[in-house]
Amino acid sequence: IDGRKFATQYNRMYNDQGQPVEIYGRPVYEGTIADVSTNQVFFNGLRWVLTSNIGDLLRSEEFHGYWSAKWNQYTVEFYSAAVNVDSPEDATSPEGLEWFRPLLIERGRAVQGVDLKSSVPLGFLCASCNDDTNPCLYDGVCRPENSTCECTHGSSGRLCQIPPTENGRCDTFFNSREFSYDGGDCCKQTCVSTNEYDCGRDTVTNAQGVESIVFVGFDNCIDPTNARSVSGSRTIYDIQERGVLNCAMLFTTTWFYNFMVDQCRAMAAVVLDNPNAIQIFNFTNDRFTGLRDKQFDIVLSTDYTANRDVYETSARSGFNYATMPYYFGGFVFAGLKPFGKCADNGDFFSVECLDIKICLVRGTTWFDTASKVFPSETIVAYNNFESTVIGLQNNECNVIGGTQVDVALVSIRNYGYTGDESNYEVGSKLYFKGFETWLTRPDDRVWSRFTSWIFESLVQAEESKITQATSDQMGTTGVFGSEFSGMFQKAVAAVGNYGEMWERNLPFTRSGMNLINDGTAPAMLSYDFGRVSDVGPEPSEFSAIRTIIARDTLKCGINGGSLGFAEYDDGTDTWSGLEIELCRGIAAALFDGDVSKITIVEVTSFNRFSKIESGDVDIVLGATRTLEREVNFGVNGDAFDFSPVYFHDGMIFAGEMPHALCAENKEFTNVNDLGMNCSKTEICVTRGSTWYNAVVNTLGIPEEHLILTGNFQESMNHHAMGHCNVIVGETAKLNSFSLRAAGYLLPDDYYFGTQKFTKEPICLMHRSDDEQFSDLIRWIVFGFFYAEENEITSVNYFDMPETNLFGPDFTKIWQHSIRKIGNYAEIYGQSIGEAIPRAGMNLLNDLSSPQLFAAPGTI
């Protein structure tokens, strides 16, 4: 402590006659430091004290004449908290007390007091173990025959109280935040080898029982900071050590196979600087256990469903999906006439359909879906798609199933199908949404985000008309460390943008949802729920879900009042609006339909991140999903999770003429192409917002033309009072309704900009360190879209499915939320429908509109 050493073990002190030394009826203890000096611990009538080298005096009778309860002429190293001398329970032992440094009170007499503002990390443990009153720590076993501990997990000390941290060996028991992740022993960049252990090496036993010390690596590095800074993640470290990226995929058609291989090549180009350093595994039904067991780094050709996201029973784990699917399709049947039509209609009982036989790939959602509709005797299972086509060719079946691309005649010809074109038909019914995306393990969220944003960069490149030849125009980033600052440039340089990949690999006309959404087409939709009857684990005792329930309220952060989104009524002391309804909907899911158990916490654009980190709020509404925020943004470098987008928007300039037009055209002098006086343009913008980032960093507007505010409402107030003549914001907040509500009298020439300078995919934001809570929020929001798609309202809410994915206490999460606040159309119409008519990307996608849309951050 303070650079000085003190004894770590203290024994009872005895005098020359062999009698125990006591003061105020309490034992005196003494410890030795390297056989050179000693420390003593005793009770002074008010506090326990730790002193040095006064053992002889304590053993003598003379000591008692010199000591008083409060003052003494001997140096005291540390004082305990005060205890009651008359209470044996409080003052019998120095165990469990807080300790403080001394305070010099009178220099001439060297009189000491206690500095109660200066505590020290000092504590005492009883060295004789007892399972009831003084158990051995860290799973140690107390031996009753001699009251000593038998330590486990590498700990030491009389009570196993000394953890084996900072010794060069990763002890997984102590690999947690509480023990500073084993003192850094589990991560490459923080581990320091000692005489006892070399970092990354450990003793292993082979099949013959022979022990040897070998390099085992740093697979158990889970410190979030270090996992990000060492090659981005543990998975990236493994890939770089191995020198190859392991991709697993379901082999269907050669064209689609090559399309997926290109995506793996993009990742390898980023991680290994070599797009060809990939190994492809063709999975059958073992993809989930293979990914869990680290046989693969990533799995493609997997539909995004709730059960796989939350809890896949075959692997007893949930998985992480890339946010943006690389292919929007669905499951259809196709086959020989009339059986293709029979399957399309779910008909196996009509006379012409009695002989139906369906070839399917086992272990897929295709197989699960067909099994719910058709009897098992009508289904023939195979290990891969090619085998199903061969089965059709050999008359082992008369129907196959897959995505529209898989079952197209041009695709199955590739596998040798020679049947007559006129006798082959493809069904029109979409049995489920097949949104295929990248799948990664949940124990490495950095890798999950890393891969997700690589794909979004390919979509962003096409949006921005950046090609393989012009890949250097992609943006750079520091969120994954300097090693990957050019990751997006490398990805596009390796395979081109999304459109180039499609054109190179797929001989089909690109249409519908697989086109780029330019910001005007409907984009709201749910993803497929999958097997919601699968039973997942209950939330743990200390999980976010249980914490909220124990607190009996959900704390929702609202970033300033906004008309129709989050409005406060002084008269009734109530909040209302779309974002308030979303908060109530989540509360309904958590509290069995009770929407009153919410607490609204007002936050600013600047402090909302720290409010989440500190636990002051559980979720923040009105947050834009960006690369930086999703990877490494918080005060402590924490990442944040985002729900599906519940409102699409973008930043505009609005204000008095000519200043609003000056701002929109970035003109701030009196000599300009507009022929207008722009020098007095003053813009109100919220600090810490994506608007501020766009105004300062993207548009480069001089700071002397900016007036910074704490939140949007403050900007509105400044604008209404004439402190600024231009204001920036999203159209959801910046419109004639909200301006009038703020007291602004709109002149006839007031200008609302037509150009959107940002993408604003508005989401719920929350911490990312609780996978189950993130899953719950995600699928509750998807549930609002699902209900609208299926015409389920607050009236027929009971048509929403039940689920066991979150355990038996949360089977009716969708029913509760829809019953209380309705589907997305109901929420929108009742809150903001009048002020902002529903249009563009905020309309429901009927599975025919473009859906590819990258979030901000890659350019």
Short mmCIF file of N, CA and C in Angstrom, two decimals, residues 10-146:
data_model
loop_
_atom_site.label_atom_id
_atom_site.label_comp_id
_atom_site.label_asym_id
_atom_site.label_seq_id
_atom_site.Cartn_x
_atom_site.Cartn_y
_atom_site.Cartn_z
N TYR A 10 -1.16 -12.67 10.15
CA TYR A 10 -1.02 -12.21 11.53
C TYR A 10 -1.48 -13.32 12.48
N ASN A 11 -0.64 -13.57 13.50
CA ASN A 11 -0.96 -14.58 14.51
C ASN A 11 -1.17 -13.91 15.87
N ARG A 12 -1.83 -14.62 16.73
CA ARG A 12 -2.10 -14.11 18.08
C ARG A 12 -0.77 -13.87 18.81
N MET A 13 -0.67 -12.76 19.53
CA MET A 13 0.56 -12.42 20.26
C MET A 13 0.50 -12.98 21.69
N TYR A 14 1.62 -13.52 22.13
CA TYR A 14 1.74 -14.05 23.50
C TYR A 14 2.89 -13.35 24.21
N ASN A 15 2.77 -13.16 25.56
CA ASN A 15 3.85 -12.53 26.33
C ASN A 15 4.88 -13.58 26.75
N ASP A 16 5.88 -13.13 27.54
CA ASP A 16 6.97 -14.04 27.92
C ASP A 16 6.50 -15.19 28.78
N GLN A 17 5.34 -15.03 29.47
CA GLN A 17 4.80 -16.10 30.31
C GLN A 17 3.88 -17.04 29.52
N GLY A 18 3.77 -16.81 28.20
CA GLY A 18 2.94 -17.68 27.38
C GLY A 18 1.47 -17.34 27.42
N GLN A 19 1.12 -16.18 27.97
CA GLN A 19 -0.26 -15.76 28.04
C GLN A 19 -0.61 -14.88 26.85
N PRO A 20 -1.84 -15.03 26.31
CA PRO A 20 -2.22 -14.18 25.17
C PRO A 20 -2.31 -12.71 25.59
N VAL A 21 -1.77 -11.82 24.76
CA VAL A 21 -1.80 -10.39 25.03
C VAL A 21 -3.15 -9.84 24.55
N GLU A 22 -3.82 -9.08 25.41
CA GLU A 22 -5.11 -8.49 25.06
C GLU A 22 -5.14 -7.03 25.49
N ILE A 23 -5.88 -6.21 24.78
CA ILE A 23 -6.13 -4.82 25.13
C ILE A 23 -7.63 -4.60 25.01
N TYR A 24 -8.24 -4.06 26.05
CA TYR A 24 -9.69 -3.90 26.11
C TYR A 24 -10.41 -5.23 25.86
N GLY A 25 -9.77 -6.32 26.29
CA GLY A 25 -10.37 -7.63 26.16
C GLY A 25 -10.34 -8.19 24.75
N ARG A 26 -9.60 -7.54 23.88
CA ARG A 26 -9.48 -8.03 22.50
C ARG A 26 -8.06 -8.50 22.23
N PRO A 27 -7.92 -9.53 21.35
CA PRO A 27 -6.57 -10.07 21.08
C PRO A 27 -5.69 -9.05 20.37
N VAL A 28 -4.40 -9.20 20.56
CA VAL A 28 -3.40 -8.45 19.80
C VAL A 28 -2.78 -9.42 18.80
N TYR A 29 -2.61 -8.97 17.55
CA TYR A 29 -2.06 -9.82 16.49
C TYR A 29 -0.76 -9.22 15.98
N GLU A 30 0.14 -10.13 15.52
CA GLU A 30 1.43 -9.66 15.01
C GLU A 30 1.80 -10.44 13.76
N GLY A 31 2.39 -9.71 12.79
CA GLY A 31 2.86 -10.34 11.56
C GLY A 31 4.28 -9.90 11.26
N THR A 32 5.00 -10.75 10.52
CA THR A 32 6.41 -10.48 10.21
C THR A 32 6.57 -10.20 8.72
N ILE A 33 7.44 -9.24 8.41
CA ILE A 33 7.73 -8.88 7.02
C ILE A 33 9.15 -9.31 6.71
N ALA A 34 9.32 -10.42 6.01
CA ALA A 34 10.63 -10.91 5.55
C ALA A 34 11.63 -11.03 6.69
N ASP A 35 11.15 -11.39 7.88
CA ASP A 35 12.02 -11.59 9.04
C ASP A 35 12.81 -10.34 9.42
N VAL A 36 12.37 -9.19 8.99
CA VAL A 36 13.11 -7.96 9.24
C VAL A 36 12.34 -7.05 10.17
N SER A 37 11.08 -6.81 9.87
CA SER A 37 10.26 -5.92 10.68
C SER A 37 8.93 -6.58 10.96
N THR A 38 8.15 -5.91 11.80
CA THR A 38 6.87 -6.50 12.21
C THR A 38 5.76 -5.46 12.14
N ASN A 39 4.54 -5.96 12.03
CA ASN A 39 3.34 -5.13 12.15
C ASN A 39 2.47 -5.70 13.25
N GLN A 40 1.76 -4.83 13.95
CA GLN A 40 0.86 -5.24 15.01
C GLN A 40 -0.54 -4.69 14.74
N VAL A 41 -1.55 -5.47 15.12
CA VAL A 41 -2.94 -5.06 14.98
C VAL A 41 -3.59 -5.23 16.34
N PHE A 42 -4.22 -4.16 16.86
CA PHE A 42 -4.88 -4.27 18.17
C PHE A 42 -6.00 -3.23 18.25
N PHE A 43 -6.83 -3.36 19.26
CA PHE A 43 -7.96 -2.48 19.48
C PHE A 43 -7.59 -1.40 20.49
N ASN A 44 -7.88 -0.11 20.12
CA ASN A 44 -7.46 0.97 21.01
C ASN A 44 -8.61 1.54 21.83
N GLY A 45 -9.73 0.85 21.85
CA GLY A 45 -10.87 1.32 22.61
C GLY A 45 -11.91 1.99 21.74
N LEU A 46 -11.52 2.45 20.55
CA LEU A 46 -12.46 3.06 19.61
C LEU A 46 -12.32 2.45 18.22
N ARG A 47 -11.07 2.18 17.84
CA ARG A 47 -10.80 1.63 16.52
C ARG A 47 -9.74 0.55 16.61
N TRP A 48 -9.72 -0.32 15.62
CA TRP A 48 -8.57 -1.20 15.45
C TRP A 48 -7.49 -0.42 14.71
N VAL A 49 -6.22 -0.66 15.08
CA VAL A 49 -5.11 0.06 14.44
C VAL A 49 -4.06 -0.93 13.96
N LEU A 50 -3.33 -0.51 12.93
CA LEU A 50 -2.19 -1.29 12.44
C LEU A 50 -0.96 -0.43 12.66
N THR A 51 0.02 -0.98 13.40
CA THR A 51 1.24 -0.24 13.72
C THR A 51 2.45 -1.04 13.24
N SER A 52 3.64 -0.48 13.50
CA SER A 52 4.87 -1.15 13.09
C SER A 52 5.87 -1.18 14.24
N ASN A 53 6.48 -2.37 14.45
CA ASN A 53 7.66 -2.54 15.31
C ASN A 53 7.47 -2.07 16.75
N ILE A 54 6.29 -2.29 17.33
CA ILE A 54 6.12 -1.98 18.76
C ILE A 54 5.70 -3.25 19.52
N GLY A 55 6.14 -4.42 18.99
CA GLY A 55 5.76 -5.68 19.61
C GLY A 55 6.25 -5.79 21.05
N ASP A 56 7.49 -5.41 21.31
CA ASP A 56 8.02 -5.54 22.67
C ASP A 56 7.24 -4.68 23.65
N LEU A 57 6.87 -3.49 23.22
CA LEU A 57 6.11 -2.61 24.10
C LEU A 57 4.73 -3.20 24.39
N LEU A 58 4.10 -3.79 23.37
CA LEU A 58 2.78 -4.36 23.57
C LEU A 58 2.82 -5.56 24.52
N ARG A 59 3.92 -6.28 24.48
CA ARG A 59 4.03 -7.45 25.38
C ARG A 59 4.28 -7.01 26.84
N SER A 60 4.77 -5.80 27.04
CA SER A 60 5.08 -5.33 28.40
C SER A 60 3.87 -4.67 29.02
N GLU A 61 3.92 -4.58 30.34
CA GLU A 61 2.82 -3.93 31.06
C GLU A 61 2.92 -2.42 30.95
N GLU A 62 4.12 -1.91 30.55
CA GLU A 62 4.31 -0.47 30.47
C GLU A 62 3.41 0.16 29.41
N PHE A 63 3.11 -0.60 28.39
CA PHE A 63 2.35 -0.04 27.27
C PHE A 63 1.04 0.60 27.74
N HIS A 64 0.37 -0.05 28.63
CA HIS A 64 -0.97 0.41 29.00
C HIS A 64 -0.95 1.77 29.68
N GLY A 65 0.16 2.15 30.17
CA GLY A 65 0.24 3.46 30.77
C GLY A 65 0.39 4.58 29.76
N TYR A 66 0.81 4.20 28.59
CA TYR A 66 1.04 5.21 27.57
C TYR A 66 -0.13 5.36 26.57
N TRP A 67 -1.07 4.48 26.65
CA TRP A 67 -2.10 4.43 25.60
C TRP A 67 -3.41 5.01 26.09
N SER A 68 -4.11 5.71 25.20
CA SER A 68 -5.47 6.14 25.48
C SER A 68 -6.31 5.80 24.26
N ALA A 69 -7.60 5.95 24.43
CA ALA A 69 -8.49 5.51 23.37
C ALA A 69 -8.36 6.35 22.10
N LYS A 70 -7.98 7.60 22.23
CA LYS A 70 -8.00 8.47 21.06
C LYS A 70 -6.63 8.95 20.62
N TRP A 71 -5.75 9.21 21.59
CA TRP A 71 -4.44 9.76 21.24
C TRP A 71 -3.34 8.79 21.67
N ASN A 72 -2.24 8.83 20.97
CA ASN A 72 -1.09 8.01 21.38
C ASN A 72 0.18 8.64 20.86
N GLN A 73 1.31 8.25 21.45
CA GLN A 73 2.58 8.81 21.02
C GLN A 73 3.33 7.88 20.08
N TYR A 74 2.66 6.86 19.56
CA TYR A 74 3.28 5.91 18.64
C TYR A 74 2.69 6.08 17.24
N THR A 75 3.47 5.78 16.28
CA THR A 75 3.03 5.92 14.89
C THR A 75 2.02 4.84 14.54
N VAL A 76 0.88 5.27 14.04
CA VAL A 76 -0.14 4.34 13.56
C VAL A 76 -0.14 4.41 12.04
N GLU A 77 -0.06 3.24 11.42
CA GLU A 77 -0.04 3.18 9.96
C GLU A 77 -1.44 3.38 9.38
N PHE A 78 -2.43 2.67 9.97
CA PHE A 78 -3.80 2.76 9.46
C PHE A 78 -4.79 2.59 10.61
N TYR A 79 -5.93 3.27 10.50
CA TYR A 79 -7.02 3.15 11.45
C TYR A 79 -8.22 2.47 10.80
N SER A 80 -8.95 1.69 11.59
CA SER A 80 -10.20 1.13 11.09
C SER A 80 -11.33 2.11 11.32
N ALA A 81 -12.48 1.80 10.78
CA ALA A 81 -13.68 2.56 11.11
C ALA A 81 -13.97 2.38 12.61
N ALA A 82 -14.67 3.33 13.20
CA ALA A 82 -14.97 3.27 14.63
C ALA A 82 -15.95 2.13 14.93
N VAL A 83 -15.76 1.45 16.07
CA VAL A 83 -16.66 0.40 16.51
C VAL A 83 -17.00 0.63 17.97
N ASN A 84 -18.03 -0.04 18.43
CA ASN A 84 -18.52 0.14 19.79
C ASN A 84 -17.77 -0.80 20.73
N VAL A 85 -17.04 -0.24 21.68
CA VAL A 85 -16.25 -1.05 22.60
C VAL A 85 -17.12 -1.96 23.47
N ASP A 86 -18.36 -1.56 23.67
CA ASP A 86 -19.26 -2.35 24.52
C ASP A 86 -20.00 -3.44 23.75
N SER A 87 -19.76 -3.51 22.48
CA SER A 87 -20.46 -4.51 21.67
C SER A 87 -19.47 -5.53 21.14
N PRO A 88 -19.42 -6.71 21.75
CA PRO A 88 -18.47 -7.73 21.28
C PRO A 88 -18.65 -8.07 19.82
N GLU A 89 -19.90 -8.02 19.34
CA GLU A 89 -20.12 -8.37 17.94
C GLU A 89 -19.40 -7.39 17.00
N ASP A 90 -19.33 -6.13 17.42
CA ASP A 90 -18.73 -5.11 16.56
C ASP A 90 -17.22 -5.03 16.71
N ALA A 91 -16.70 -5.29 17.90
CA ALA A 91 -15.30 -4.94 18.15
C ALA A 91 -14.41 -6.13 18.46
N THR A 92 -14.92 -7.36 18.36
CA THR A 92 -14.11 -8.52 18.71
C THR A 92 -12.99 -8.76 17.72
N SER A 93 -13.24 -8.49 16.44
CA SER A 93 -12.29 -8.84 15.39
C SER A 93 -12.13 -7.68 14.41
N PRO A 94 -10.96 -7.55 13.78
CA PRO A 94 -10.78 -6.50 12.77
C PRO A 94 -11.33 -6.89 11.40
N GLU A 95 -11.99 -8.05 11.31
CA GLU A 95 -12.52 -8.48 10.02
C GLU A 95 -13.64 -7.56 9.53
N GLY A 96 -13.67 -7.38 8.20
CA GLY A 96 -14.80 -6.73 7.54
C GLY A 96 -14.93 -5.24 7.77
N LEU A 97 -13.90 -4.58 8.29
CA LEU A 97 -13.97 -3.15 8.57
C LEU A 97 -13.30 -2.34 7.46
N GLU A 98 -13.74 -1.10 7.30
CA GLU A 98 -13.09 -0.19 6.36
C GLU A 98 -11.91 0.47 7.07
N TRP A 99 -10.83 0.72 6.32
CA TRP A 99 -9.61 1.26 6.90
C TRP A 99 -9.24 2.58 6.25
N PHE A 100 -8.53 3.46 7.09
CA PHE A 100 -8.22 4.80 6.63
C PHE A 100 -6.78 5.15 6.97
N ARG A 101 -6.24 6.12 6.23
CA ARG A 101 -4.91 6.65 6.53
C ARG A 101 -4.99 7.55 7.77
N PRO A 102 -3.86 7.73 8.46
CA PRO A 102 -3.84 8.63 9.63
C PRO A 102 -3.79 10.09 9.19
N LEU A 103 -4.11 10.96 10.12
CA LEU A 103 -4.10 12.40 9.86
C LEU A 103 -3.29 13.08 10.97
N LEU A 104 -2.23 13.80 10.59
CA LEU A 104 -1.40 14.49 11.58
C LEU A 104 -2.16 15.70 12.12
N ILE A 105 -2.39 15.70 13.41
CA ILE A 105 -3.19 16.76 14.04
C ILE A 105 -2.30 17.81 14.70
N GLU A 106 -1.26 17.38 15.42
CA GLU A 106 -0.42 18.34 16.16
C GLU A 106 1.03 17.96 15.93
N ARG A 107 1.71 18.77 15.11
CA ARG A 107 3.05 18.41 14.68
C ARG A 107 4.03 18.29 15.86
N GLY A 108 3.96 19.19 16.81
CA GLY A 108 4.93 19.18 17.90
C GLY A 108 4.90 17.89 18.70
N ARG A 109 3.75 17.34 18.92
CA ARG A 109 3.63 16.11 19.71
C ARG A 109 3.39 14.90 18.83
N ALA A 110 3.39 15.10 17.49
CA ALA A 110 3.16 14.00 16.55
C ALA A 110 1.86 13.27 16.85
N VAL A 111 0.84 14.05 17.23
CA VAL A 111 -0.44 13.44 17.54
C VAL A 111 -1.20 13.14 16.26
N GLN A 112 -1.80 11.95 16.21
CA GLN A 112 -2.50 11.53 15.00
C GLN A 112 -4.00 11.42 15.21
N GLY A 113 -4.71 11.67 14.13
CA GLY A 113 -6.13 11.38 14.08
C GLY A 113 -6.41 10.48 12.88
N VAL A 114 -7.65 10.50 12.43
CA VAL A 114 -8.05 9.62 11.33
C VAL A 114 -8.53 10.47 10.16
N ASP A 115 -8.00 10.20 8.97
CA ASP A 115 -8.43 10.90 7.77
C ASP A 115 -9.56 10.09 7.13
N LEU A 116 -10.79 10.41 7.50
CA LEU A 116 -11.94 9.63 7.03
C LEU A 116 -12.23 9.83 5.55
N LYS A 117 -11.52 10.73 4.90
CA LYS A 117 -11.68 10.94 3.47
C LYS A 117 -10.65 10.16 2.66
N SER A 118 -9.80 9.42 3.33
CA SER A 118 -8.71 8.73 2.65
C SER A 118 -8.71 7.25 3.02
N SER A 119 -9.61 6.48 2.42
CA SER A 119 -9.66 5.04 2.72
C SER A 119 -8.57 4.31 1.96
N VAL A 120 -8.23 3.13 2.43
CA VAL A 120 -7.19 2.31 1.79
C VAL A 120 -7.73 0.91 1.52
N PRO A 121 -7.20 0.24 0.49
CA PRO A 121 -7.67 -1.12 0.15
C PRO A 121 -7.07 -2.17 1.07
N LEU A 122 -7.48 -2.14 2.32
CA LEU A 122 -6.93 -3.02 3.35
C LEU A 122 -8.07 -3.80 3.97
N GLY A 123 -7.84 -5.06 4.25
CA GLY A 123 -8.86 -5.87 4.89
C GLY A 123 -8.25 -7.07 5.56
N PHE A 124 -8.94 -7.63 6.57
CA PHE A 124 -8.45 -8.78 7.30
C PHE A 124 -9.42 -9.94 7.17
N LEU A 125 -8.88 -11.13 7.05
CA LEU A 125 -9.67 -12.36 6.99
C LEU A 125 -9.21 -13.29 8.10
N CYS A 126 -10.16 -14.02 8.67
CA CYS A 126 -9.79 -15.02 9.67
C CYS A 126 -9.15 -16.20 8.97
N ALA A 127 -7.96 -16.61 9.38
CA ALA A 127 -7.21 -17.65 8.68
C ALA A 127 -7.65 -19.05 9.03
N SER A 128 -8.47 -19.22 10.03
CA SER A 128 -9.02 -20.54 10.36
C SER A 128 -10.38 -20.64 9.69
N CYS A 129 -10.51 -21.59 8.77
CA CYS A 129 -11.75 -21.64 7.99
C CYS A 129 -12.86 -22.33 8.76
N ASN A 130 -14.06 -21.99 8.39
CA ASN A 130 -15.26 -22.60 8.93
C ASN A 130 -16.34 -22.42 7.88
N ASP A 131 -16.96 -23.51 7.45
CA ASP A 131 -17.91 -23.44 6.34
C ASP A 131 -19.09 -22.51 6.64
N ASP A 132 -19.44 -22.35 7.91
CA ASP A 132 -20.60 -21.53 8.25
C ASP A 132 -20.26 -20.06 8.42
N THR A 133 -19.15 -19.77 9.12
CA THR A 133 -18.86 -18.38 9.45
C THR A 133 -17.65 -17.81 8.74
N ASN A 134 -16.75 -18.64 8.25
CA ASN A 134 -15.54 -18.15 7.59
C ASN A 134 -15.10 -19.12 6.51
N PRO A 135 -15.88 -19.24 5.44
CA PRO A 135 -15.60 -20.25 4.41
C PRO A 135 -14.38 -19.91 3.58
N CYS A 136 -13.81 -20.92 2.96
CA CYS A 136 -12.72 -20.73 2.02
C CYS A 136 -13.27 -20.04 0.77
N LEU A 137 -12.49 -19.16 0.19
CA LEU A 137 -12.94 -18.39 -0.96
C LEU A 137 -12.67 -19.12 -2.28
N TYR A 138 -13.37 -18.68 -3.32
CA TYR A 138 -13.17 -19.15 -4.70
C TYR A 138 -13.21 -20.66 -4.81
N ASP A 139 -14.27 -21.25 -4.23
CA ASP A 139 -14.52 -22.69 -4.31
C ASP A 139 -13.52 -23.53 -3.54
N GLY A 140 -12.75 -22.91 -2.65
CA GLY A 140 -11.85 -23.70 -1.81
C GLY A 140 -12.62 -24.58 -0.84
N VAL A 141 -12.00 -25.66 -0.37
CA VAL A 141 -12.66 -26.63 0.51
C VAL A 141 -12.03 -26.56 1.90
N CYS A 142 -12.87 -26.36 2.91
CA CYS A 142 -12.40 -26.27 4.29
C CYS A 142 -12.28 -27.68 4.88
N ARG A 143 -11.08 -28.08 5.31
CA ARG A 143 -10.85 -29.38 5.92
C ARG A 143 -11.13 -29.31 7.42
N PRO A 144 -12.17 -30.00 7.90
CA PRO A 144 -12.57 -29.86 9.31
C PRO A 144 -11.53 -30.37 10.29
N GLU A 145 -10.65 -31.30 9.84
CA GLU A 145 -9.70 -31.87 10.79
C GLU A 145 -8.67 -30.87 11.27
N ASN A 146 -8.36 -29.84 10.43
CA ASN A 146 -7.37 -28.87 10.87
C ASN A 146 -7.76 -27.41 10.55
#
